[in-house]
Short mmCIF file of C-alpha atoms and ligand atoms in Angstrom, two decimals:
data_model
loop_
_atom_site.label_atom_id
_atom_site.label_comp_id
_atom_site.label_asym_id
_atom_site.label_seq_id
_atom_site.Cartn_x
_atom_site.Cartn_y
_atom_site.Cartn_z
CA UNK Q 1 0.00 0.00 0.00
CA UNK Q 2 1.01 3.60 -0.72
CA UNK Q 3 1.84 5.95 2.31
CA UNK Q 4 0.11 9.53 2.75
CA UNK Q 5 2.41 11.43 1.34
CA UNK Q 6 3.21 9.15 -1.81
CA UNK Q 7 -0.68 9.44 -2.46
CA UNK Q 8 -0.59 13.64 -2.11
CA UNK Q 9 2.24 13.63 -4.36
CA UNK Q 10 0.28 11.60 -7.08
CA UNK Q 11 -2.91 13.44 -6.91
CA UNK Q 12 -1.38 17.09 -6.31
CA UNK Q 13 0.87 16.30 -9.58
CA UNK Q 14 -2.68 16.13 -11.38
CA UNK Q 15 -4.06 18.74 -10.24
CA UNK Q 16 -3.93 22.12 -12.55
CA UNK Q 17 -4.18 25.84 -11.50
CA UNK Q 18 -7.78 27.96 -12.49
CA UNK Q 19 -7.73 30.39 -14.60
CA UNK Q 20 -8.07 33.70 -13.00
CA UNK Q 21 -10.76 36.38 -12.49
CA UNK Q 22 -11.51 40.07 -11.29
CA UNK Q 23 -13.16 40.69 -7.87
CA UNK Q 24 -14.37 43.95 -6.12
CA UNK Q 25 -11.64 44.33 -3.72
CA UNK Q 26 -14.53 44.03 -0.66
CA UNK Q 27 -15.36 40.55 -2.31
CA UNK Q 28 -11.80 39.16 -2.62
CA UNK Q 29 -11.61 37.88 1.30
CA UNK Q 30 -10.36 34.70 1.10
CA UNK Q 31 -9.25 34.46 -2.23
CA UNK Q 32 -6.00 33.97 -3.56
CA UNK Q 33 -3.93 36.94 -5.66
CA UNK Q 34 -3.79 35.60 -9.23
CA UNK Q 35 -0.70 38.35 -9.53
CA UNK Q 36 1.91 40.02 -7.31
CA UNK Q 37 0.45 43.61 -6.58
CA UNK Q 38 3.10 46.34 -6.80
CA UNK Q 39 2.48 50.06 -5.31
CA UNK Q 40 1.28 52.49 -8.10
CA UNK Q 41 1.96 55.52 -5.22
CA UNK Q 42 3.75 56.48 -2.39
CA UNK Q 43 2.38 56.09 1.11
CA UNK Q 44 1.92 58.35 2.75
CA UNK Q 45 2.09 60.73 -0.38
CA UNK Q 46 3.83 63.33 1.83
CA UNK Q 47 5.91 63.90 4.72
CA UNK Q 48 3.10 63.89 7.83
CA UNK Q 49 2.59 64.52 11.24
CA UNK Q 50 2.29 61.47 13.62
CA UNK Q 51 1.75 64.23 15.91
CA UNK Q 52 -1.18 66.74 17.22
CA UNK Q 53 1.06 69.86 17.55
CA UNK Q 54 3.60 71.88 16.07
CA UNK Q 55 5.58 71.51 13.01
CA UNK Q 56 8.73 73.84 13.60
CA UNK Q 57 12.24 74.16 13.07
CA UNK Q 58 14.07 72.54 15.45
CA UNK Q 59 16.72 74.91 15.92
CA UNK Q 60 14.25 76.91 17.30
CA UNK Q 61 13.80 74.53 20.07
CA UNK Q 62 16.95 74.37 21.28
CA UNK Q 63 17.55 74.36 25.11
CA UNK Q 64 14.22 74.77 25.40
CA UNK Q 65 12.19 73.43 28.48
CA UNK Q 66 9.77 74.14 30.80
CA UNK Q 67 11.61 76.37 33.08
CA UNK Q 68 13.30 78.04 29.44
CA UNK Q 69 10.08 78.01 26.83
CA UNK Q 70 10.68 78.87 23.23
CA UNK Q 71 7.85 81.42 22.36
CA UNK Q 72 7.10 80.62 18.28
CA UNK Q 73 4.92 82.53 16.18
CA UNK Q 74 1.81 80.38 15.46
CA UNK Q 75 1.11 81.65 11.58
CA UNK Q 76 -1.54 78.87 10.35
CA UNK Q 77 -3.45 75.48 11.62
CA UNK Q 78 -3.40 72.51 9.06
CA UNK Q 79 -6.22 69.69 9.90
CA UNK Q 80 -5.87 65.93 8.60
CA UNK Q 81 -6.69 66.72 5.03
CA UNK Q 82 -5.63 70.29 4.20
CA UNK Q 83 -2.54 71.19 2.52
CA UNK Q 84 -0.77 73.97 4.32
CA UNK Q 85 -0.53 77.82 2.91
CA UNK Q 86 2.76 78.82 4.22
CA UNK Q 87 6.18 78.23 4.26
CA UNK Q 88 7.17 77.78 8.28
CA UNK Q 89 10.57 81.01 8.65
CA UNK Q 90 12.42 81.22 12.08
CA UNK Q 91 10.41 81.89 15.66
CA UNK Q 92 7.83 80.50 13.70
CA UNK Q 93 5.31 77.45 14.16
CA UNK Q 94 1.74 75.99 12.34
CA UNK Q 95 -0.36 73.96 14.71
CA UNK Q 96 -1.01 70.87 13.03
CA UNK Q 97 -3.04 67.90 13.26
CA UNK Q 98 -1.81 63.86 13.22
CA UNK Q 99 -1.80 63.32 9.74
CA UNK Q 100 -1.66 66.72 8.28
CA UNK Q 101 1.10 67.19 5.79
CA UNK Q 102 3.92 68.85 6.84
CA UNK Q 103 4.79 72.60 5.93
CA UNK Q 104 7.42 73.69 4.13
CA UNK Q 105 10.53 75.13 6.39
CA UNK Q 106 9.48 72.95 8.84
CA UNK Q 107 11.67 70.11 10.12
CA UNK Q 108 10.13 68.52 13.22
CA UNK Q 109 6.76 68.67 15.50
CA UNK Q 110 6.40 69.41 19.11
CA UNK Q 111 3.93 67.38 20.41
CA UNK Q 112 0.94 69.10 21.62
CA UNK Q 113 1.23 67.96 25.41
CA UNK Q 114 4.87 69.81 25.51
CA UNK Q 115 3.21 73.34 24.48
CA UNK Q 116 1.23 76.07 25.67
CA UNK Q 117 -0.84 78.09 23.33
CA UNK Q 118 -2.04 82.19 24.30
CA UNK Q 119 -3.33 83.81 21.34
CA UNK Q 120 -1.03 83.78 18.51
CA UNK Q 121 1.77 82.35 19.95
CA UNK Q 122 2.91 79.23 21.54
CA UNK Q 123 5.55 78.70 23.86
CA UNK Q 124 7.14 75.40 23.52
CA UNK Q 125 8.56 73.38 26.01
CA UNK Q 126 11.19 70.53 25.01
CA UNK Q 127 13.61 70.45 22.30
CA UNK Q 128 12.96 68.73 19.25
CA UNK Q 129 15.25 66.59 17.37
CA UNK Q 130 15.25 67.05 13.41
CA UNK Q 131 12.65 64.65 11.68
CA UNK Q 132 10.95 64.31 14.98
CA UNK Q 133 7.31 62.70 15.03
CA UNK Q 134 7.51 63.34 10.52
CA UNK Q 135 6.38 60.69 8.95
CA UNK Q 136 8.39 60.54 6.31
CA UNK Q 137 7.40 60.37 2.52
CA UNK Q 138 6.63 56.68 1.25
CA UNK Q 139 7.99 55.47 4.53
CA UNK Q 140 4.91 53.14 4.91
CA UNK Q 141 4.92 52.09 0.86
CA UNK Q 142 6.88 52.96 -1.70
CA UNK Q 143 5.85 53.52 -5.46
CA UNK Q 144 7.11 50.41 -7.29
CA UNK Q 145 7.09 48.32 -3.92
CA UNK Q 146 6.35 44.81 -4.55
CA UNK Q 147 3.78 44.59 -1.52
CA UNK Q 148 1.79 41.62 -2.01
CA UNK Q 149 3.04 37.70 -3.40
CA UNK Q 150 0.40 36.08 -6.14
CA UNK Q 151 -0.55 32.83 -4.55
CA UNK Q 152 -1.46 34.95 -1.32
CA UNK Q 153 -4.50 34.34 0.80
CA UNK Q 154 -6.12 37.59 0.82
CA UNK Q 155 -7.19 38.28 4.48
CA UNK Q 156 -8.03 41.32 6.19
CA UNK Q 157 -4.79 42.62 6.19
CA UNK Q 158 -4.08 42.11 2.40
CA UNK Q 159 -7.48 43.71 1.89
CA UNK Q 160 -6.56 47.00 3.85
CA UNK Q 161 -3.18 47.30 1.73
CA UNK Q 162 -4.75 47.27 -1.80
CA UNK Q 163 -7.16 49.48 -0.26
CA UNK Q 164 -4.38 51.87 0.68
CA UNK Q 165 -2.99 51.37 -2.85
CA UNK Q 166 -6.08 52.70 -4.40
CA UNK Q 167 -6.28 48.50 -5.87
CA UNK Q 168 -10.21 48.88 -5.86
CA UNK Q 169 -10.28 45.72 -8.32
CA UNK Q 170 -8.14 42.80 -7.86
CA UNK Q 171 -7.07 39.84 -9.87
CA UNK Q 172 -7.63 36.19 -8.41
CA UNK Q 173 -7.93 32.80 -9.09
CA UNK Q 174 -11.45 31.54 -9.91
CA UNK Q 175 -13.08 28.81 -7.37
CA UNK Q 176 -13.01 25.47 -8.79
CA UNK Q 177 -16.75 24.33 -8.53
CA UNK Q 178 -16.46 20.84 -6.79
CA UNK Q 179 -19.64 18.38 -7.44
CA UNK Q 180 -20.19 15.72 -4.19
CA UNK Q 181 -22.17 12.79 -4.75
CA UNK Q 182 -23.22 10.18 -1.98
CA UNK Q 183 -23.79 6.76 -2.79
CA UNK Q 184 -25.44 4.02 -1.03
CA UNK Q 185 -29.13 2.81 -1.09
CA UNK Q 186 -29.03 3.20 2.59
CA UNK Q 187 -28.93 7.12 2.47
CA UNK Q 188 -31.77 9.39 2.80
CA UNK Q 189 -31.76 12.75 2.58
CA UNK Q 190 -32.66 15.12 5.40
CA UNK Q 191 -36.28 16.22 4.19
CA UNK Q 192 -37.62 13.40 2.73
CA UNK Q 193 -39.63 10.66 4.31
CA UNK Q 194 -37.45 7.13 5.18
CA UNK Q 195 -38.44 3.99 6.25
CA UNK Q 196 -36.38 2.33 9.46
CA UNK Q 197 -33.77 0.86 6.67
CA UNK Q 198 -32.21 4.14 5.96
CA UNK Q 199 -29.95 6.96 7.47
CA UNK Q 200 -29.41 10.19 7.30
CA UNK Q 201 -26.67 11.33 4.15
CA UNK Q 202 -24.38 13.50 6.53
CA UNK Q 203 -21.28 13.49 4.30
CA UNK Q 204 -23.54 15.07 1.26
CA UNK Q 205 -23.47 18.05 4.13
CA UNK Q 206 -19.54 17.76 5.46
CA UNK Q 207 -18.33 17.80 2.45
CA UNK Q 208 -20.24 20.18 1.11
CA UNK Q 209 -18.81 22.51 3.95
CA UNK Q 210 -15.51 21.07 3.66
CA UNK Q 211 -15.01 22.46 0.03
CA UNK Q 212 -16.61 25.75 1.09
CA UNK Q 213 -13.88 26.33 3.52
CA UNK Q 214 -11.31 25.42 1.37
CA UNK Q 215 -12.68 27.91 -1.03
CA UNK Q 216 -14.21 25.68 -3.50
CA UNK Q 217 -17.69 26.19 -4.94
CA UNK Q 218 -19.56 22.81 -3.95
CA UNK Q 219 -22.17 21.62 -6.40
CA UNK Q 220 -24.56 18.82 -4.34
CA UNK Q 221 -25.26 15.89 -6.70
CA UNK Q 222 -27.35 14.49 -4.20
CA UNK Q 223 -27.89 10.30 -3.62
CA UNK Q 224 -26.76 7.56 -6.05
CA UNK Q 225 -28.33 3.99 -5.28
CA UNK Q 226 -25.88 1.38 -5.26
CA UNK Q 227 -26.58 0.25 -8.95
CA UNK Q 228 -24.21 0.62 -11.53
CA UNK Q 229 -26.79 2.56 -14.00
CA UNK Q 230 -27.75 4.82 -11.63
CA UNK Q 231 -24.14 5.83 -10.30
CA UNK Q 232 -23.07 5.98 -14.52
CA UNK Q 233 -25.78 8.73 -14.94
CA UNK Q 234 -24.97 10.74 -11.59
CA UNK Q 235 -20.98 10.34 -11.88
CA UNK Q 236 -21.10 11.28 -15.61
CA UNK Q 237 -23.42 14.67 -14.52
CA UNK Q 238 -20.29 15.27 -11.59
CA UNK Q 239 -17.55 14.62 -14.17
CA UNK Q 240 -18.43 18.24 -15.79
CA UNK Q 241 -17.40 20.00 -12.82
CA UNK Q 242 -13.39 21.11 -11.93
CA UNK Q 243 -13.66 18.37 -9.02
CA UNK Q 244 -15.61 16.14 -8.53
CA UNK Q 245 -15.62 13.97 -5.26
CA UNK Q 246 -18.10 10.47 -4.38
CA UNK Q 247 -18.25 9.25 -1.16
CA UNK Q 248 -19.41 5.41 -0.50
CA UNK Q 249 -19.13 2.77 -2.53
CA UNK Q 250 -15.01 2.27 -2.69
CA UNK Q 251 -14.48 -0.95 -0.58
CA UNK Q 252 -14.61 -4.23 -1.60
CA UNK Q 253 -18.25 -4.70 -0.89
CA UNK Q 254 -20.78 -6.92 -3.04
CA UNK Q 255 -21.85 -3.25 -3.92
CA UNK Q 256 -19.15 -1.43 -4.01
CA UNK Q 257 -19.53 -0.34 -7.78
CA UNK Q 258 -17.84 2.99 -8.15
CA UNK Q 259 -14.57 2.04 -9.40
CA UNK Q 260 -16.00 -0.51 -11.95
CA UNK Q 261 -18.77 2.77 -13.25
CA UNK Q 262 -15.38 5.41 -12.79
CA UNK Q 263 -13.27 3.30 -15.15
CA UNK Q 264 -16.33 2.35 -17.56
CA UNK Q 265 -16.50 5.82 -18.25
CA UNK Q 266 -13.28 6.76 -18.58
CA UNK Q 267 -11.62 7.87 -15.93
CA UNK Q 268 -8.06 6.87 -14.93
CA UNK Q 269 -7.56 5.42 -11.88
CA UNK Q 270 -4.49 6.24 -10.58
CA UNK Q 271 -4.69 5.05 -6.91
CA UNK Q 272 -6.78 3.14 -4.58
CA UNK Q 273 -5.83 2.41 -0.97
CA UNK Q 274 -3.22 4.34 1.49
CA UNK Q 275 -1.91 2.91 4.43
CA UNK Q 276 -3.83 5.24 6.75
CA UNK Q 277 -6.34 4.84 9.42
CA UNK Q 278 -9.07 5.82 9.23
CA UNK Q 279 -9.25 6.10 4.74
CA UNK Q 280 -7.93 2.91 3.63
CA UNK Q 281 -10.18 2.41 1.00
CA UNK Q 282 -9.37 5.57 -1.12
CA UNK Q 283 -9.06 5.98 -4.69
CA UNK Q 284 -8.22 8.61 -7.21
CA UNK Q 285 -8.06 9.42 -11.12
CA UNK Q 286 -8.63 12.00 -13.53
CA UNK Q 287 -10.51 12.51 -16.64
CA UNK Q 288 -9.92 14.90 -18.96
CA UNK Q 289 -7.00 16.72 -16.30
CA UNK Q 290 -10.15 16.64 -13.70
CA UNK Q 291 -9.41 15.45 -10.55
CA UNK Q 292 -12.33 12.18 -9.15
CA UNK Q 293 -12.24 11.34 -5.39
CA UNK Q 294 -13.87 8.22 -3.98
CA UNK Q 295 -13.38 8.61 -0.34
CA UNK Q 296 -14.56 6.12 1.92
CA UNK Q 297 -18.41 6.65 3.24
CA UNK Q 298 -17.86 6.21 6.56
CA UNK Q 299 -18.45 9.68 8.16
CA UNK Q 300 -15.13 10.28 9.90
CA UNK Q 301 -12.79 8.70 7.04
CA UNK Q 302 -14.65 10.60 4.46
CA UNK Q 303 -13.65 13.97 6.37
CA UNK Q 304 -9.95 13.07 7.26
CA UNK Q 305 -9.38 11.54 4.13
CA UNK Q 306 -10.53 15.04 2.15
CA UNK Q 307 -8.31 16.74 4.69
CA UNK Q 308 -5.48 14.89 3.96
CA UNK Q 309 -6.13 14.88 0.26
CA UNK Q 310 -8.82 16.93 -1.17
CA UNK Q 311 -8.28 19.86 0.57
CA UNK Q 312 -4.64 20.61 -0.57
CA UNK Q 313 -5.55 19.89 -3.96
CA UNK Q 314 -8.74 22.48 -3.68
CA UNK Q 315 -6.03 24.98 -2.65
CA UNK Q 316 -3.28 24.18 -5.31
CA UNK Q 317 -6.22 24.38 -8.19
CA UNK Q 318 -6.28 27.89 -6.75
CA UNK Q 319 -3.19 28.75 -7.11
CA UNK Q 320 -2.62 29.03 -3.29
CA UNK Q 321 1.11 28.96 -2.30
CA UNK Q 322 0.76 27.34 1.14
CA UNK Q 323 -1.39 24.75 0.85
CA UNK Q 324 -1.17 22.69 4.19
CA UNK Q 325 -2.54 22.87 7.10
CA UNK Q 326 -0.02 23.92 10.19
CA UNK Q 327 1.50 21.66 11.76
CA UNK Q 328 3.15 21.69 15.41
CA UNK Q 329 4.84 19.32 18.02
CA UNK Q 330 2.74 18.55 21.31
CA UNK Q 331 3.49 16.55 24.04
CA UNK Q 332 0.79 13.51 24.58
CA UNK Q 333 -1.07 13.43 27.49
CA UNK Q 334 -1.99 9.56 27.34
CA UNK Q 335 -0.52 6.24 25.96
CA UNK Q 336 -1.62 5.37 22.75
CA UNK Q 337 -2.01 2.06 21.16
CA UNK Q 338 -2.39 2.21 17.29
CA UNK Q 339 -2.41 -0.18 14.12
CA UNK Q 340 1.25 -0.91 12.73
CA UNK Q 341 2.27 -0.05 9.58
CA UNK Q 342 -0.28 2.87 8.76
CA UNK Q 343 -0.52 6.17 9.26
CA UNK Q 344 -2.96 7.01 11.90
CA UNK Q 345 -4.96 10.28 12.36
CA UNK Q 346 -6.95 10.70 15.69
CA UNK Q 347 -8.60 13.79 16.22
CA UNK Q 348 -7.90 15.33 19.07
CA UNK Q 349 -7.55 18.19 21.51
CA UNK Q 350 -4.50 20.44 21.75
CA UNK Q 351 -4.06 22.90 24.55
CA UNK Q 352 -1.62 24.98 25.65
CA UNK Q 353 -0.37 24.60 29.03
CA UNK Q 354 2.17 26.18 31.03
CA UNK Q 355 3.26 27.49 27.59
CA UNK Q 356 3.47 24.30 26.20
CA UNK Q 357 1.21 22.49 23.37
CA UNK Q 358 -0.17 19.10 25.10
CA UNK Q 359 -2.36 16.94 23.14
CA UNK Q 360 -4.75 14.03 23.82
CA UNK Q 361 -7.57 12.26 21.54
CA UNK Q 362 -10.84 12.99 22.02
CA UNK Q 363 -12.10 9.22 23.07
CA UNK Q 364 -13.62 6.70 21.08
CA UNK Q 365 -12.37 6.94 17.58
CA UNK Q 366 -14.16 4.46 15.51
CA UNK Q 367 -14.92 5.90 11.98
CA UNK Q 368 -18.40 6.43 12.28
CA UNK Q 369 -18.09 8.28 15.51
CA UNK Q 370 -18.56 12.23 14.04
CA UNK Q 371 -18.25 13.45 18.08
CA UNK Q 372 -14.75 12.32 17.67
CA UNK Q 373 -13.83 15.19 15.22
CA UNK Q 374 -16.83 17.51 16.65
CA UNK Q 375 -14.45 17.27 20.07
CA UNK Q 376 -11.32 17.87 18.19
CA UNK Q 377 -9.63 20.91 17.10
CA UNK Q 378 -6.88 19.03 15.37
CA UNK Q 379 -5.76 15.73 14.32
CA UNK Q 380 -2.80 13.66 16.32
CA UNK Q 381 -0.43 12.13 13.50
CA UNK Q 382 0.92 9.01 14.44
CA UNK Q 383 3.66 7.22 12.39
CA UNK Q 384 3.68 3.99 10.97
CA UNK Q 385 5.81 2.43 12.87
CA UNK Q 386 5.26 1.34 16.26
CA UNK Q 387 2.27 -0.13 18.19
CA UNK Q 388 2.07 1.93 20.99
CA UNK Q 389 3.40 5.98 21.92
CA UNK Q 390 3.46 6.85 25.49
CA UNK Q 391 2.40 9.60 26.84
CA UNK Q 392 4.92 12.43 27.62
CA UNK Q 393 6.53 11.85 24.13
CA UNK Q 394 6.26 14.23 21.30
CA UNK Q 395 3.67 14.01 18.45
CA UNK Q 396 3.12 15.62 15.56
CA UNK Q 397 0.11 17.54 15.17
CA UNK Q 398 -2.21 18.97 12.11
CA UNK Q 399 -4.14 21.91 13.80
CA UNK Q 400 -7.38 23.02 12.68
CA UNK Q 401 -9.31 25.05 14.31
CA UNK Q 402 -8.52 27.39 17.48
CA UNK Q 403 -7.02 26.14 20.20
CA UNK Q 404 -7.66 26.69 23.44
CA UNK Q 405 -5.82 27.69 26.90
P1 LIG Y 501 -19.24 2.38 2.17
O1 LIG Y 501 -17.90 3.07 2.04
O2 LIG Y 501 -20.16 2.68 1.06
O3 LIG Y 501 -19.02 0.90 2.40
O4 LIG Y 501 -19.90 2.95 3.49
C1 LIG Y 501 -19.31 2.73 4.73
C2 LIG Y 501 -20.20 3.19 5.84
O5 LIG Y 501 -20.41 4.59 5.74
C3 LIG Y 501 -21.58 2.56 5.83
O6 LIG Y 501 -21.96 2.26 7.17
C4 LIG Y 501 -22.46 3.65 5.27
O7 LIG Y 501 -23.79 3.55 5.73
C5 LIG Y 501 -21.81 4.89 5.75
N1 LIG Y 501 -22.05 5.99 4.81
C6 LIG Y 501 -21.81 5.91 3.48
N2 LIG Y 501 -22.16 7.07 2.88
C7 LIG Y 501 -22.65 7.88 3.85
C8 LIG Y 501 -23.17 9.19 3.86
N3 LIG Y 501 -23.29 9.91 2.73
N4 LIG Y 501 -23.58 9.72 5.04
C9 LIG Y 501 -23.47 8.99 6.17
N5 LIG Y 501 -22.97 7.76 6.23
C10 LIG Y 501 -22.57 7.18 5.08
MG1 LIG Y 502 -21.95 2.02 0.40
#
């Protein structure tokens, strides 16, 4: 059997980069930049106050100090958004507000709180060093600045900076639209009437949110019943779609018909089985460059195995750089005993204590169990190797969602 990462490398190798689009800036959270974005302008576009107070010459501040004010003429006030009039000469000041340009002459601002102010003049009270409390000219951004890397996630910070570069539109990578189809003629679906023989389809639902939050556009293909003509018309409506992922149906069952139906209409497998637990019974191929997941339809499996697989290759189809999940070292809280010779992914709880990242799982972890990932907030990665990890060692952990103290 394959390991985990031999399987990423064959399906990320298929997987091919969307084209890319234009998005209001306020609609591009969460995308990624189809393009690095360089500064068209200088920020700020002149030299500033980061100061409410005075913009002087600081040789006219010399010595000064409470006991020895500097009395300066006051000849103008500049507010946030005016340019100023005049040129500041000697003995001379213009109040000025935080973010006001700066006047000419001047070379420095006493803050406010080291002044007094009687009509027009103001007697000031420290000295000022040259440059003092200026923002300087482009100090912030400079035109021609290479601010922002294609291949980015743009989050609120990335958003703020093309704002602040006047980048009202900006390019990104389209979503690939990713169909999900459930198979098995035990499924109902949530709204319709079922007899005693059926349950509920919950992966139709966790996947569906899966691809969302990978940033993939999820197209619901509903139930296929476990007969081959039925699963031919429903997996040749999915196969139109950038992505198209089936859970169910995989194993070696007596009606286990998805990789017969895959391969009947062309698609070509190119793997089936990892040594993982849970997701043994994966498989993966591509028709026409488009990516087909059969994950196995057992709840949890079908969610770890599309974070260990699916979800990377949602992000690499658009065109993100980083495409993994973090992952950290935490010390284990319990002994574990696991399954030789596969990968194994509990989900579990990380917390941080005493400034260190502990870990434990999050109980029972059979693979229909779905309280075992709603508990967990990442997933424990044991090696192959081994039958049992004690606690107090060192694990490797995928993290992902917060974690808390
Ligand atoms: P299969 O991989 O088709 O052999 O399914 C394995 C187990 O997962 C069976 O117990 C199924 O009932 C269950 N299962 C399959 N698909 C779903 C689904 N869409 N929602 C919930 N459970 C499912
Ligand atoms: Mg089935």
């Amino acid at each position: 059997m394959i390991s985990v990462e031999e399987a990423q490398k064959i399906i990320l190798e298929q997987v091919i980069q969307m084209n890319s689009e234009r998005v209001f800036l306020s609609n591009s959270l969460g995308r990624t930049l189809a393009e690095d974005i360089v500064s068209g302008l200088d920020h700020p576009p002149w030299d500033t106050s980061a100061m409410d107070g005075y913009a002087l010459r600081f040789s006219d501040t010399e010595g000064a100090s409470r006991e020895h004010p500097r009395p300066l003429k006051i000849i103008e006030t500049i507010p946030a958004g005016k340019l100023p009039q005049k040129t500041v000469g000697p003995g001379e000041a213009a109040r000025i507000m935080t973010g006001a340009p700066l006047p000419k002459g001047a070379n420095a601002i006493g803050m406010v709180e080291d002044t007094e102010t009687m009509d027009d003049t103001v007697r000031i009270f420290a000295t000022a060093e040259e440059g003092e409390y200026i923002r300087v000219k482009g100090e912030a951004i400079r035109q021609g600045d290479p601010v922002l890397k294609k291949g980015s996630k743009i989050r609120p910070a990335e958003i703020a900076m093309m704002a602040s570069i006047g980048k009202s539109v900006v390019p990104v990578f389209q979503q690939p639209r990713v169909a999900i189809l459930s198979t098995g003629d035990e499924l109902a679906e949530l709204d319709e009437p079922r007899g005693l023989d059926k349950i509920l389809n919950s992966n139709g639902y966790g996947l569906a949110a899966q691809v969302l939050e990978a940033g993939g556009l999820p197209i619901n293909l509903g139930i296929a019943k476990d007969s081959k003509t039925h699963l031919q018309e429903k997996i040749a409506s999915g196969l139109s779609a950038d992505f198209l992922i089936i859970s169910g149906g995989v194993s070696m069952g007596d009606y286990d018909f998805v990789l017969e139906v895959l391969e009947s209409l062309g698609v070509t497998l190119r793997l089936w089985k990892v040594a993982m637990k849970p997701g043994k019974p994966i498989a993966f191929g591509t028709k026409d460059g488009r990516p087909v997941f059969g994950l196995p339809g057992n709840p949890v499996s079908s969610m770890v195995t599309f974070e260990q697989f699916v979800r990377p290759s949602i992000l690499k189809a658009s065109g993100r750089t980083h495409i993994f999940r973090p992952l950290i070292t935490a010390v284990l809280k319990e002994d574990i005993h696991k399954t030789p010779g596969r990968r194994q992914f509990l989900r579990a709880i990380v917390s941080l204590e005493n400034g260190t990242y502990h870990v434990c799982s999050t109980g029972d972890q059979g693979s229909a169990i779905l309280m075992s990932l709603v508990m967990a907030n990442a997933f424990m990665i044991l090696p192959e190797e081994g039958d049992c990890i004690n606690a107090g060692e060192k694990v490797y952990v995928q993290i992902l969602s917060e974690i808390t103290a």
